[in-house]
XYZ file of N, CA and C in Angstrom:
243
model
N -82.670 194.288 62.120
C -83.703 194.611 63.084
C -83.813 196.126 63.255
N -82.687 196.792 63.290
C -82.680 198.254 63.457
C -83.320 198.950 62.260
N -83.106 198.402 61.064
C -83.707 198.981 59.859
C -85.226 198.872 59.910
N -85.724 197.754 60.407
C -87.172 197.555 60.516
C -87.766 198.565 61.485
N -87.087 198.796 62.617
C -87.576 199.773 63.593
C -87.626 201.168 62.990
N -86.613 201.508 62.197
C -86.596 202.826 61.559
C -87.726 202.955 60.544
N -87.984 201.883 59.793
C -89.081 201.905 58.818
C -90.424 202.057 59.517
N -90.602 201.339 60.619
C -91.858 201.438 61.371
C -92.033 202.835 61.949
N -90.967 203.408 62.467
C -91.038 204.771 63.007
C -91.379 205.762 61.906
N -90.823 205.556 60.720
C -91.124 206.444 59.590
C -92.587 206.327 59.179
N -93.136 205.118 59.222
C -94.550 204.920 58.872
C -95.465 205.648 59.851
N -95.165 205.538 61.139
C -95.987 206.221 62.144
C -95.839 207.730 62.010
N -94.626 208.192 61.766
C -94.407 209.631 61.570
C -95.204 210.142 60.386
N -95.236 209.375 59.323
C -95.998 209.783 58.136
C -97.481 209.899 58.466
N -97.999 208.959 59.256
C -99.405 209.036 59.660
C -99.675 210.301 60.466
N -98.802 210.590 61.413
C -99.010 211.749 62.287
C -98.921 213.047 61.499
N -97.939 213.170 60.624
C -97.800 214.412 59.855
C -98.932 214.585 58.842
N -99.399 213.483 58.269
C -100.546 213.569 57.360
C -101.791 213.990 58.129
N -101.951 213.463 59.335
C -103.088 213.858 60.177
C -102.999 215.335 60.540
N -101.813 215.795 60.853
C -101.635 217.218 61.180
C -102.025 218.094 60.002
N -101.590 217.725 58.812
C -101.941 218.500 57.617
C -103.446 218.493 57.372
N -104.083 217.354 57.628
C -105.534 217.267 57.453
C -106.253 218.169 58.452
N -105.747 218.224 59.677
C -106.366 219.087 60.687
C -106.238 220.559 60.318
N -105.147 220.918 59.681
C -104.944 222.319 59.296
C -105.936 222.759 58.226
N -106.449 221.812 57.450
C -107.462 222.147 56.443
C -108.777 222.545 57.103
N -109.032 222.013 58.282
C -110.171 222.374 59.131
C -111.527 222.211 58.451
N -111.684 221.115 57.726
C -113.009 220.763 57.205
C -113.464 219.511 57.952
N -114.754 219.283 58.056
C -115.221 218.087 58.782
C -114.651 216.784 58.221
N -114.558 216.704 56.909
C -114.030 215.482 56.286
C -112.559 215.283 56.645
N -111.781 216.359 56.552
C -110.358 216.252 56.878
C -110.147 215.967 58.363
N -111.004 216.508 59.208
C -110.900 216.218 60.639
C -111.184 214.749 60.925
N -112.120 214.161 60.196
C -112.387 212.720 60.350
C -111.169 211.898 59.937
N -110.580 212.288 58.816
C -109.376 211.587 58.347
C -108.259 211.730 59.376
N -108.085 212.931 59.911
C -107.040 213.166 60.915
C -107.270 212.292 62.145
N -108.523 212.229 62.594
C -108.842 211.400 63.760
C -108.483 209.941 63.499
N -108.859 209.429 62.339
C -108.566 208.028 62.012
C -107.065 207.771 61.928
N -106.330 208.718 61.366
C -104.876 208.548 61.269
C -104.218 208.579 62.649
N -104.638 209.527 63.497
C -104.098 209.571 64.857
C -104.450 208.297 65.619
N -105.691 207.850 65.488
C -106.139 206.635 66.162
C -105.319 205.434 65.708
N -105.078 205.343 64.420
C -104.294 204.239 63.873
C -102.857 204.273 64.388
N -102.266 205.462 64.431
C -100.889 205.590 64.910
C -100.782 205.191 66.380
N -101.726 205.653 67.190
C -101.705 205.318 68.618
C -101.926 203.827 68.822
N -102.858 203.256 68.091
C -103.119 201.821 68.210
C -101.889 201.013 67.806
N -101.218 201.433 66.753
C -100.005 200.745 66.314
C -98.946 200.779 67.405
N -98.772 201.942 68.025
C -97.788 202.054 69.103
C -98.163 201.185 70.299
N -99.446 201.152 70.642
C -99.884 200.331 71.774
C -99.670 198.853 71.492
N -100.008 198.413 70.290
C -99.834 197.000 69.936
C -98.363 196.622 69.997
N -97.501 197.470 69.490
C -96.061 197.170 69.521
C -95.545 197.108 70.948
N -96.043 198.005 71.802
C -95.606 197.997 73.200
C -96.100 196.735 73.904
N -97.333 196.339 73.652
C -97.873 195.125 74.265
C -97.096 193.906 73.791
N -96.748 193.864 72.506
C -95.955 192.744 71.991
C -94.601 192.688 72.685
N -93.999 193.852 72.877
C -92.697 193.906 73.533
C -92.804 193.435 74.982
N -93.836 193.908 75.679
C -94.007 193.519 77.080
C -94.407 192.063 77.233
N -95.143 191.527 76.272
C -95.603 190.141 76.388
C -94.467 189.142 76.236
N -93.331 189.577 75.763
C -92.177 188.669 75.675
C -91.618 188.349 77.057
N -91.916 189.218 78.015
C -91.473 188.980 79.388
C -92.568 188.217 80.119
N -92.210 187.109 80.696
C -93.188 186.267 81.375
C -92.685 186.004 82.792
N -93.601 186.101 83.752
C -93.220 185.790 85.134
C -93.436 184.307 85.388
N -92.378 183.649 85.778
C -92.454 182.228 86.136
C -91.765 182.050 87.479
N -92.510 181.575 88.444
C -91.975 181.369 89.797
C -91.312 182.639 90.325
N -91.960 183.765 90.080
C -91.504 185.095 90.507
C -90.138 185.476 89.932
N -89.727 184.796 88.887
C -88.493 185.155 88.183
C -88.886 185.508 86.762
N -88.525 186.711 86.333
C -88.891 187.074 84.966
C -87.899 186.445 83.995
N -88.434 185.838 82.988
C -87.597 185.222 81.962
C -88.025 185.758 80.608
N -87.113 185.792 79.693
C -87.356 186.379 78.384
C -87.632 185.286 77.374
N -88.700 185.453 76.615
C -89.031 184.490 75.562
C -88.446 185.000 74.251
N -87.702 184.176 73.587
C -87.087 184.579 72.325
C -88.145 184.770 71.252
N -87.878 185.664 70.304
C -88.820 185.955 69.227
C -89.144 184.730 68.382
N -88.150 183.867 68.154
C -88.352 182.752 67.234
C -88.990 181.534 67.914
N -89.247 181.625 69.200
C -89.867 180.518 69.922
C -91.375 180.703 69.927
N -92.104 179.740 69.436
C -93.557 179.829 69.358
C -94.181 178.770 70.253
N -95.267 179.136 70.884
C -96.021 178.186 71.688
C -97.160 177.681 70.821
N -97.152 176.394 70.574
C -98.179 175.804 69.728
C -99.370 175.405 70.594
N -100.539 175.833 70.209
C -101.757 175.486 70.942
C -102.381 174.250 70.321
N -102.710 173.298 71.177
C -103.417 172.100 70.736
C -104.869 172.258 71.168
N -105.761 172.503 70.225
C -107.153 172.771 70.542
C -107.898 171.541 71.025
N -107.293 170.367 70.866
C -107.924 169.136 71.347
C -107.559 168.842 72.795
N -106.525 169.508 73.310
C -106.061 169.286 74.681
C -106.656 170.362 75.585
N -107.725 170.004 76.318
C -108.414 170.981 77.153
C -107.680 171.267 78.456
N -106.677 170.462 78.783
C -105.898 170.697 80.000
C -104.682 171.577 79.738
N -104.509 172.008 78.537
C -103.322 172.782 78.170
C -103.332 174.140 78.814
């Protein structure tokens, strides 16, 4: 798990540093690329944070932790679900 986190951090770092280099070129095309890379990096971080926070669920005012390997199966035929 720790190796995966390090790989993900390296991927985001690569995006940010590539965006920085593109901004230093200071051409409209490179600035567009930099914007997209920064946007992608920020979105990736937000999605990961939301995933982390969504594992915590409030039930009867007691927070409980949902394990990663536990999946909630949706039954699309059950409208009362």
